[in-house]
PDB file of C-alpha atoms in Angstrom:
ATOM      1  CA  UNK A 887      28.906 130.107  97.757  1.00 67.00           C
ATOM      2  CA  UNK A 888      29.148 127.161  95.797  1.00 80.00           C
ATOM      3  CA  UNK A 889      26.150 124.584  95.702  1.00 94.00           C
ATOM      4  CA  UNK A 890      26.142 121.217  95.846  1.00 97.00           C
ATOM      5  CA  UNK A 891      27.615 119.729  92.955  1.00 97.00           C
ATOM      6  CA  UNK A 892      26.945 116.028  91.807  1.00 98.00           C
ATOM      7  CA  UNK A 893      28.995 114.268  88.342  1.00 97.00           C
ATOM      8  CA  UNK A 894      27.904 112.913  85.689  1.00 97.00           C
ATOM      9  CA  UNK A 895      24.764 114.301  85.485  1.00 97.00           C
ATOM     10  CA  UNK A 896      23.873 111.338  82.746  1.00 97.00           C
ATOM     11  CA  UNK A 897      24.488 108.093  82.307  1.00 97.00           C
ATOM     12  CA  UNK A 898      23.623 104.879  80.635  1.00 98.00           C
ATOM     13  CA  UNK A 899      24.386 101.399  81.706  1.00 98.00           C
ATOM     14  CA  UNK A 900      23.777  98.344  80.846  1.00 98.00           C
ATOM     15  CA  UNK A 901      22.414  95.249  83.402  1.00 98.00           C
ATOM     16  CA  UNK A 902      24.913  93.606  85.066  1.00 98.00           C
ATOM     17  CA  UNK A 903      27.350  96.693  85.073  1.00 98.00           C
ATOM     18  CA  UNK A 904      28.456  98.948  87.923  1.00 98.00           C
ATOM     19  CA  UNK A 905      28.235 102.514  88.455  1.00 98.00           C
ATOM     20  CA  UNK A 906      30.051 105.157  90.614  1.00 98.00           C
ATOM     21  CA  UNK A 907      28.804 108.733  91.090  1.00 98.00           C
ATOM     22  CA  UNK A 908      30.249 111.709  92.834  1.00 98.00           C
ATOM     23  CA  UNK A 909      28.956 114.810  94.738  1.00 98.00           C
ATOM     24  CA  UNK A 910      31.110 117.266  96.338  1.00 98.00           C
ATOM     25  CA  UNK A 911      29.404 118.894  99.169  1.00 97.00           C
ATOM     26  CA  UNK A 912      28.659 123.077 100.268  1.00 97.00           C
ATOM     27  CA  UNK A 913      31.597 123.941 101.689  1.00 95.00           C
ATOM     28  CA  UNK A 914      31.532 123.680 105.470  1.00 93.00           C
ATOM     29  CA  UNK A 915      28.824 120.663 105.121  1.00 94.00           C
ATOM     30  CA  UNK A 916      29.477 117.589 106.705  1.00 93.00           C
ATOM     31  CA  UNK A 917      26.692 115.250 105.602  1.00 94.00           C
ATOM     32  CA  UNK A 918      25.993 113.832 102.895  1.00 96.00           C
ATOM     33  CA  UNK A 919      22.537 111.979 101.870  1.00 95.00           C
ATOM     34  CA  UNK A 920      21.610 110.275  98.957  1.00 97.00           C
ATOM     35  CA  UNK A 921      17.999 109.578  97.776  1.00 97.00           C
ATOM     36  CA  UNK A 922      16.878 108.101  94.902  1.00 97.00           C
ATOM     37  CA  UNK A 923      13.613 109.331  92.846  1.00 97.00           C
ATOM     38  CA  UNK A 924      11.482 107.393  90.831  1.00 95.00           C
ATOM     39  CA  UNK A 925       8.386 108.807  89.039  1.00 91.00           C
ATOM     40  CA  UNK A 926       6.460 105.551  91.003  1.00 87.00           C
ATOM     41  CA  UNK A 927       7.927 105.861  94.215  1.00 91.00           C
ATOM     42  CA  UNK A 928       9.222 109.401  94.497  1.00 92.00           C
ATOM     43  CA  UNK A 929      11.951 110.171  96.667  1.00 95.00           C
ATOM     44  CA  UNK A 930      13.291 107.631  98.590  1.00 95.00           C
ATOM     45  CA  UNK A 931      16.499 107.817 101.184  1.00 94.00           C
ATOM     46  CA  UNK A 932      19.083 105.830 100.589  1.00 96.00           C
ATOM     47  CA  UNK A 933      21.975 106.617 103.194  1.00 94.00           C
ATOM     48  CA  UNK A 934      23.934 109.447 105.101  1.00 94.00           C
ATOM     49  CA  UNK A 935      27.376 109.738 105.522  1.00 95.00           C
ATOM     50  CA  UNK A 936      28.949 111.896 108.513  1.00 94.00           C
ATOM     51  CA  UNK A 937      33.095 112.842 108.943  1.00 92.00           C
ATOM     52  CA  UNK A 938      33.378 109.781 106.768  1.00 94.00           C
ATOM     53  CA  UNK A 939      31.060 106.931 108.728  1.00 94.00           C
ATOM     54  CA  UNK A 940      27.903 105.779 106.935  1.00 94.00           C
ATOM     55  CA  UNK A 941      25.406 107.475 110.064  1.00 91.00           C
ATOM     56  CA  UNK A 942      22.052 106.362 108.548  1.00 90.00           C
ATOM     57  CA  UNK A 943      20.985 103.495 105.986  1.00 93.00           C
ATOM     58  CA  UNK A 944      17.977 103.329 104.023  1.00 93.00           C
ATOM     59  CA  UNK A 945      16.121 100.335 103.413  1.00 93.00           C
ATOM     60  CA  UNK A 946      17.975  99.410  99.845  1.00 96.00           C
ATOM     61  CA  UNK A 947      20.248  96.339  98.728  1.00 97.00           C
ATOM     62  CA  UNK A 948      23.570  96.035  99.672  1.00 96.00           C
ATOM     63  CA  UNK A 949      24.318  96.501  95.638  1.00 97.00           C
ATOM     64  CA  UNK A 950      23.845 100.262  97.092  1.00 98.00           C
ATOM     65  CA  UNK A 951      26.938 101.154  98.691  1.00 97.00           C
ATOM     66  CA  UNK A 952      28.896 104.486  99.304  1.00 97.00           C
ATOM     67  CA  UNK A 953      31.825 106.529 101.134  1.00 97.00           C
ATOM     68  CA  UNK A 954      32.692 110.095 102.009  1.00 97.00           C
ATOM     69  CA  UNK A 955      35.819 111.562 101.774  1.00 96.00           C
ATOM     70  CA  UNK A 956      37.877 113.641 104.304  1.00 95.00           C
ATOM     71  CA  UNK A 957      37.097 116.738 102.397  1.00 93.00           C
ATOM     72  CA  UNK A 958      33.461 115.704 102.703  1.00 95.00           C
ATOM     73  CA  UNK A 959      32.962 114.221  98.949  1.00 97.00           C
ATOM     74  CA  UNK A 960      30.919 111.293  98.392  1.00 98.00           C
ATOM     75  CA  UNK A 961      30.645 108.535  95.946  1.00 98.00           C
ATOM     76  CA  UNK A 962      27.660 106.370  95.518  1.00 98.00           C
ATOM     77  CA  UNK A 963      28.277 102.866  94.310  1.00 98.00           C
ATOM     78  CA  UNK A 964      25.882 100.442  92.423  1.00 98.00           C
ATOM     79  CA  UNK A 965      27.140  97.194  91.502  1.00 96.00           C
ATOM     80  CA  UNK A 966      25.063  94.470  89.296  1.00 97.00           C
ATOM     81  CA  UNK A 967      22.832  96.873  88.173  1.00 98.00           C
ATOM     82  CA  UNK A 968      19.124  96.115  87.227  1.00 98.00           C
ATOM     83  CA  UNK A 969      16.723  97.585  85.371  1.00 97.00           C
ATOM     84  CA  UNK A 970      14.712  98.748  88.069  1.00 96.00           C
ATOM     85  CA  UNK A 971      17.939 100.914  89.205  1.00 98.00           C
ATOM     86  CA  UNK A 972      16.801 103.304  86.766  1.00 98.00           C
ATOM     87  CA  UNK A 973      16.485 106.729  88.706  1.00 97.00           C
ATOM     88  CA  UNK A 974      17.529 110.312  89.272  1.00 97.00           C
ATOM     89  CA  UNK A 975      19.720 109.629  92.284  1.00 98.00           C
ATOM     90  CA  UNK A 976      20.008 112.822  94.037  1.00 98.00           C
ATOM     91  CA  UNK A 977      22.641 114.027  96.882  1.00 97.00           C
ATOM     92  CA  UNK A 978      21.865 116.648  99.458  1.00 96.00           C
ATOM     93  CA  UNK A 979      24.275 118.322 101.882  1.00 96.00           C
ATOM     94  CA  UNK A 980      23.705 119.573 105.429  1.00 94.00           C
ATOM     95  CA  UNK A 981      25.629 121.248 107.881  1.00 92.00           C
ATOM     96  CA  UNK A 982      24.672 118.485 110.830  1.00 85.00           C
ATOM     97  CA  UNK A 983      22.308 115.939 109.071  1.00 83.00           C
ATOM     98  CA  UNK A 984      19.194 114.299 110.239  1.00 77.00           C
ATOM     99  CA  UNK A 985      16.340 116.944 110.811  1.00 80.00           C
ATOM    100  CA  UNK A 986      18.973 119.699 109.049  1.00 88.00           C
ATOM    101  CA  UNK A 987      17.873 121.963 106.400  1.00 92.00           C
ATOM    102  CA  UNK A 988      18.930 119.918 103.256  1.00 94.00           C
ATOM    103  CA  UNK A 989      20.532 121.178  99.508  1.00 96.00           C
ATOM    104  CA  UNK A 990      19.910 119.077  96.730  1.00 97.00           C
ATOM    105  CA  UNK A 991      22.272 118.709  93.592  1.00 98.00           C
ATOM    106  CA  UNK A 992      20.837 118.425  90.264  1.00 97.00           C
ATOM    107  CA  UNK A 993      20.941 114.761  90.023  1.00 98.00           C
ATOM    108  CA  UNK A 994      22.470 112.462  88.313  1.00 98.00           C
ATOM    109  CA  UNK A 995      20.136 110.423  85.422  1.00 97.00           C
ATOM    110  CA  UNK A 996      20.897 106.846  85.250  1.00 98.00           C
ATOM    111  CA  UNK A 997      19.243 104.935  82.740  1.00 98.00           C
ATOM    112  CA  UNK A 998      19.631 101.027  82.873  1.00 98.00           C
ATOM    113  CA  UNK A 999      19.178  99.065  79.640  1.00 96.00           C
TER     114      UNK A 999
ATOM    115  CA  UNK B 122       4.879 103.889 110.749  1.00 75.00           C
ATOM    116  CA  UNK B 123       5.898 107.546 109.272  1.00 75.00           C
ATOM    117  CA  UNK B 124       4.356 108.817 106.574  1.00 89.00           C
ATOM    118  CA  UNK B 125       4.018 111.455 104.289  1.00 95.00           C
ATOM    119  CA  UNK B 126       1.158 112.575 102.036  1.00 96.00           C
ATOM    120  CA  UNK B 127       0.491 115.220  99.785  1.00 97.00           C
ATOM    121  CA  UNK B 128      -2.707 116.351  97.563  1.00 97.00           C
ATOM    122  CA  UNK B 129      -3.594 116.773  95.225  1.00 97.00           C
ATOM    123  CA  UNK B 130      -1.050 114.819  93.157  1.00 97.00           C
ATOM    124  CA  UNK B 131      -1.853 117.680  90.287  1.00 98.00           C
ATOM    125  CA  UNK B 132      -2.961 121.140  90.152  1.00 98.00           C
ATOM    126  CA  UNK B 133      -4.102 122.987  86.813  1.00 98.00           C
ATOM    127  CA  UNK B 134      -4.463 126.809  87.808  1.00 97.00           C
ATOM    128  CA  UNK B 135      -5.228 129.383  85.387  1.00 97.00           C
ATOM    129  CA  UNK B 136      -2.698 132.416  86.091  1.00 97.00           C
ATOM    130  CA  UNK B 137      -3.636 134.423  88.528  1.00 96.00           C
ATOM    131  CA  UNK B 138      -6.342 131.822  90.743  1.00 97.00           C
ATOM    132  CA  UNK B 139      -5.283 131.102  93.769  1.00 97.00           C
ATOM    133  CA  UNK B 140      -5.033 127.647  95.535  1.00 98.00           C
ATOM    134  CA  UNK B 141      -3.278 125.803  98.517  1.00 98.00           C
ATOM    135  CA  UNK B 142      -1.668 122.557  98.341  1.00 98.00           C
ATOM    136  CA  UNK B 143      -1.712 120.033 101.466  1.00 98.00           C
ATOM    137  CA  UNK B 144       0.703 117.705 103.168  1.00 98.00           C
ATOM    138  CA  UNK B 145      -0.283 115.914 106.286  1.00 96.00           C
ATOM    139  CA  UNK B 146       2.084 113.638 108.101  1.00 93.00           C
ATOM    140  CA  UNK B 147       2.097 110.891 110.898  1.00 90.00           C
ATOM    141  CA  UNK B 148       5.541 111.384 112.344  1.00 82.00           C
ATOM    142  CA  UNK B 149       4.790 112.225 116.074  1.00 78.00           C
ATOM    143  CA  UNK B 150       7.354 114.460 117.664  1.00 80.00           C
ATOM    144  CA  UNK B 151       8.038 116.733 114.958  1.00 82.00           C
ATOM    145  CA  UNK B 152      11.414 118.151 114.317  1.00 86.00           C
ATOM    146  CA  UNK B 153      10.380 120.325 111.668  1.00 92.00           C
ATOM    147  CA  UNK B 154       8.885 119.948 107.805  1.00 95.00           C
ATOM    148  CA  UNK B 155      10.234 121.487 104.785  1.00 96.00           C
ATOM    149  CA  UNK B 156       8.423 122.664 101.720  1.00 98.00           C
ATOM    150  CA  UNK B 157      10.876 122.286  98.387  1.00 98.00           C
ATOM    151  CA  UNK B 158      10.462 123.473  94.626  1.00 98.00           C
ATOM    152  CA  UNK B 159      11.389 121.040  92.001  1.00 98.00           C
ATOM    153  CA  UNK B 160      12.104 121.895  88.193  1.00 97.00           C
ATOM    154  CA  UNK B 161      12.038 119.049  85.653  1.00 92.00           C
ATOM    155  CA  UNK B 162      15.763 117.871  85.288  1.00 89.00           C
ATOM    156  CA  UNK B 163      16.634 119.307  88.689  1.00 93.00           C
ATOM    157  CA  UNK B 164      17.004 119.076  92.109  1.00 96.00           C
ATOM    158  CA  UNK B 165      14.904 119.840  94.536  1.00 97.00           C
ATOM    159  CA  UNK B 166      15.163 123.393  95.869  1.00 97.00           C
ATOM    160  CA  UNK B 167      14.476 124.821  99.450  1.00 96.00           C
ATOM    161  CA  UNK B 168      11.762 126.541 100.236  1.00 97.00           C
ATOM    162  CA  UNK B 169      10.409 126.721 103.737  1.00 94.00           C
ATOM    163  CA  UNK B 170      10.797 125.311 107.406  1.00 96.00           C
ATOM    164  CA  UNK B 171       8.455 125.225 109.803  1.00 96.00           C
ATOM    165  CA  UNK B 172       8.771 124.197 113.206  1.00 93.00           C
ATOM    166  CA  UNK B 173       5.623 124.601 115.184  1.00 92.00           C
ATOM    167  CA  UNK B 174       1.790 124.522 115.010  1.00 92.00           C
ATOM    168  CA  UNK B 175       0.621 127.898 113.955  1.00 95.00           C
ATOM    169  CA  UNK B 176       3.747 129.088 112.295  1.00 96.00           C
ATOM    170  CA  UNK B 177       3.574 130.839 108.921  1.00 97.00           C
ATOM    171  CA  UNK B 178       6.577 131.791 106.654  1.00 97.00           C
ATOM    172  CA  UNK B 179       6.054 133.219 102.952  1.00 97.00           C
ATOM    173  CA  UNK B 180       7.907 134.126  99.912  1.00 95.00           C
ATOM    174  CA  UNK B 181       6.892 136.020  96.905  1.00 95.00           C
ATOM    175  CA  UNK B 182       3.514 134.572  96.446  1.00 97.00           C
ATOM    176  CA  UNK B 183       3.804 131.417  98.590  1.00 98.00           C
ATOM    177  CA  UNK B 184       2.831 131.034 102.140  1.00 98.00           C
ATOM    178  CA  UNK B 185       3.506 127.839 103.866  1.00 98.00           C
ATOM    179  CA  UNK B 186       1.483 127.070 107.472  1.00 98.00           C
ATOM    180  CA  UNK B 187       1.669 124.081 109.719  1.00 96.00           C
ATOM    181  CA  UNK B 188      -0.902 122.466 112.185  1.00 92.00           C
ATOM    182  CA  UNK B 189      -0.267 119.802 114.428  1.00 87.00           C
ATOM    183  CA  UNK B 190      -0.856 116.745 111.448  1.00 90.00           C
ATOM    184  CA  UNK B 191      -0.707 119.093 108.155  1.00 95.00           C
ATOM    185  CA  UNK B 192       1.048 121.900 106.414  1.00 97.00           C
ATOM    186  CA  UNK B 193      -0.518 124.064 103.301  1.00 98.00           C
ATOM    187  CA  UNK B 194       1.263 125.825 100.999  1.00 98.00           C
ATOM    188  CA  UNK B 195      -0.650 128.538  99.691  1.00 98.00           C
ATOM    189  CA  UNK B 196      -0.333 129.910  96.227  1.00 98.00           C
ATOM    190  CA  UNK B 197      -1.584 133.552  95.661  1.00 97.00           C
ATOM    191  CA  UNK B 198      -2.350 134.939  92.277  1.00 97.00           C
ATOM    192  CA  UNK B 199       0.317 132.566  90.812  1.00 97.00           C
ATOM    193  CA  UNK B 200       2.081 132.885  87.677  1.00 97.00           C
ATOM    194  CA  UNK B 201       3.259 130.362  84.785  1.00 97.00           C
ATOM    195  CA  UNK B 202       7.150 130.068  86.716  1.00 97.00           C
ATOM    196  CA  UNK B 203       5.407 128.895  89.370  1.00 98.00           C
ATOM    197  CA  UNK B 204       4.859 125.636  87.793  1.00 98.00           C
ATOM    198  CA  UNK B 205       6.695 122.984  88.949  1.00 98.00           C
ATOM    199  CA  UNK B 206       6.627 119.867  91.239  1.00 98.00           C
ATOM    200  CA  UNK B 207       6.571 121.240  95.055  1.00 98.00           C
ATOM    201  CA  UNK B 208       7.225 118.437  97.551  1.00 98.00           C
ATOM    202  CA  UNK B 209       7.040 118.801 101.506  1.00 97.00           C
ATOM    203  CA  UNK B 210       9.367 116.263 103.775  1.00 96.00           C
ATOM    204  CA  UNK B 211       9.666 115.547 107.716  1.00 94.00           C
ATOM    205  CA  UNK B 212      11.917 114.177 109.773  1.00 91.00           C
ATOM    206  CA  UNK B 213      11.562 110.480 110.577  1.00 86.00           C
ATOM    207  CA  UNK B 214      10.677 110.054 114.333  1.00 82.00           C
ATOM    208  CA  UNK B 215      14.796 109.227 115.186  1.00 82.00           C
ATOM    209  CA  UNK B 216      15.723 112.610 113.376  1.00 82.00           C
ATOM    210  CA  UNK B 217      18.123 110.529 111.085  1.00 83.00           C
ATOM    211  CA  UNK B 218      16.227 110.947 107.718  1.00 87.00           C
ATOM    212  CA  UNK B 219      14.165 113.061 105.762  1.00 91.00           C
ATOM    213  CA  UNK B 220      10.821 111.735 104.420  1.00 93.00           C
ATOM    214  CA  UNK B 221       9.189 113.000 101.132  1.00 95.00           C
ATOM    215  CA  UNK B 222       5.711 112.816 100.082  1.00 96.00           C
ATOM    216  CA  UNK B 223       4.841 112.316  96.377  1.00 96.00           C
ATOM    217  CA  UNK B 224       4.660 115.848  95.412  1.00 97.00           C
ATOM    218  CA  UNK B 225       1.987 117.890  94.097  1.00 98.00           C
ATOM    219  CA  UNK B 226       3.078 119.010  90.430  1.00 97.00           C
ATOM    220  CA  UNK B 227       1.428 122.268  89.827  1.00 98.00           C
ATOM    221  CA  UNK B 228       0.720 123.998  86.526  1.00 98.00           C
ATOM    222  CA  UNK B 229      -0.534 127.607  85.656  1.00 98.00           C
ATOM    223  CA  UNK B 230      -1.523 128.484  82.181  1.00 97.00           C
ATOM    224  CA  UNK B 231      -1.378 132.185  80.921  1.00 94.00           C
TER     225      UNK B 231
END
């Protein structure tokens, strides 16, 4: 069975820019979290999406925005990015969300300049 | 408000000497915690669940317990691919999100 699987796994921006990254699912999971992971602040939760509605929202900037798919992708936006958006964001996938057992991608690296 | 905290934030072991790392949290009503295993450059990966006070689970040469405010994980005669960053996470008190202490990166030298 496949794993979760999150593109690009790298990227580099630069202030002011905006960023869109993906993550395709487990198959048969229908959440979808994202949490980003700072070597200061560790891992923090940014929001869920369930059959497509944002469920749960983390407390982050409305720069942070994302959607799921009907095939249970996600994309995570970031618009005006700053150099404090610097991160591994990571995206887990569950069969029900909330207290579910949770797989992590690998992460994508996103390096603000 | 909930919380998650683990100690010690790092742990030099010499291969083979044993040790336990702690997590205590302040979510009331617990829903579960889970123990993960984090590699540099990756993601975290699952470990353990644990559900209620007194409840053990191991694997290999981890054991993870739980009391009513803390879980250990307890590394037995560990090896050099044990090292890694191993973080422990609970439900928030809605059940809507997972919270993640800090993470106790652990290194064993050969």
């Amino acid at each position: 069975k496949a794993g979760v699987t999150q593109t690009p796994r790298y990227l580099i921006k630069t202030r002011g820019q905006q960023v869109t990254l993906s993550c395709s699912p487990i198959s048969g999971h229908r959440s979808v979290s994202w949490y980003q992971q700072t070597p200061g602040q560790g891992l923090q939760f940014l929001f869920e999406y369930f059959s497509e509605t944002q469920r749960n929202k983390g407390n982050f900037p409305g720069r942070f925005s994302g959607r799921q798919f009907s095939n249970s992708r996600s994309e995570m936006n970031v618009s005006t990015l700053e150099l404090g958006d610097s991160a591994l964001y990571l995206c887990a996938s569950s069969l029900e969300g909330g207290a579910d057992i949770q797989y992590f991608g690998a992460g994508t690296r996103l390096s603000v300049l | 408000e909930d919380q998650v905290t683990q100690s010690p934030e790092a742990l030099r072991l010499q291969e083979g000497e044993s040790s336990s790392l702690n997590c205590s949290y302040t979510v009331s009503g617990l829903r579960g915690l889970f123990w993960y295993r984090q590699d540099p450059g990756k993601g975290p990966e699952f470990l353990f669940t644990l559900y209620s006070a007194g409840e053990e689970k191991e694997k290999e040469r981890l054991k993870a317990t739980l009391t009513k405010k803390e879980s250990f994980l307890h590394i037995t005669a560990p090896k050099p691919e044990d090292s890694a960053t191993y973080l422990c996470a609970v439900p928030n008190q809605a059940g809507t999100a997972l919270i993640f202490g800090k993470g106790t990166t652990l290194s064993v030298s050969s």
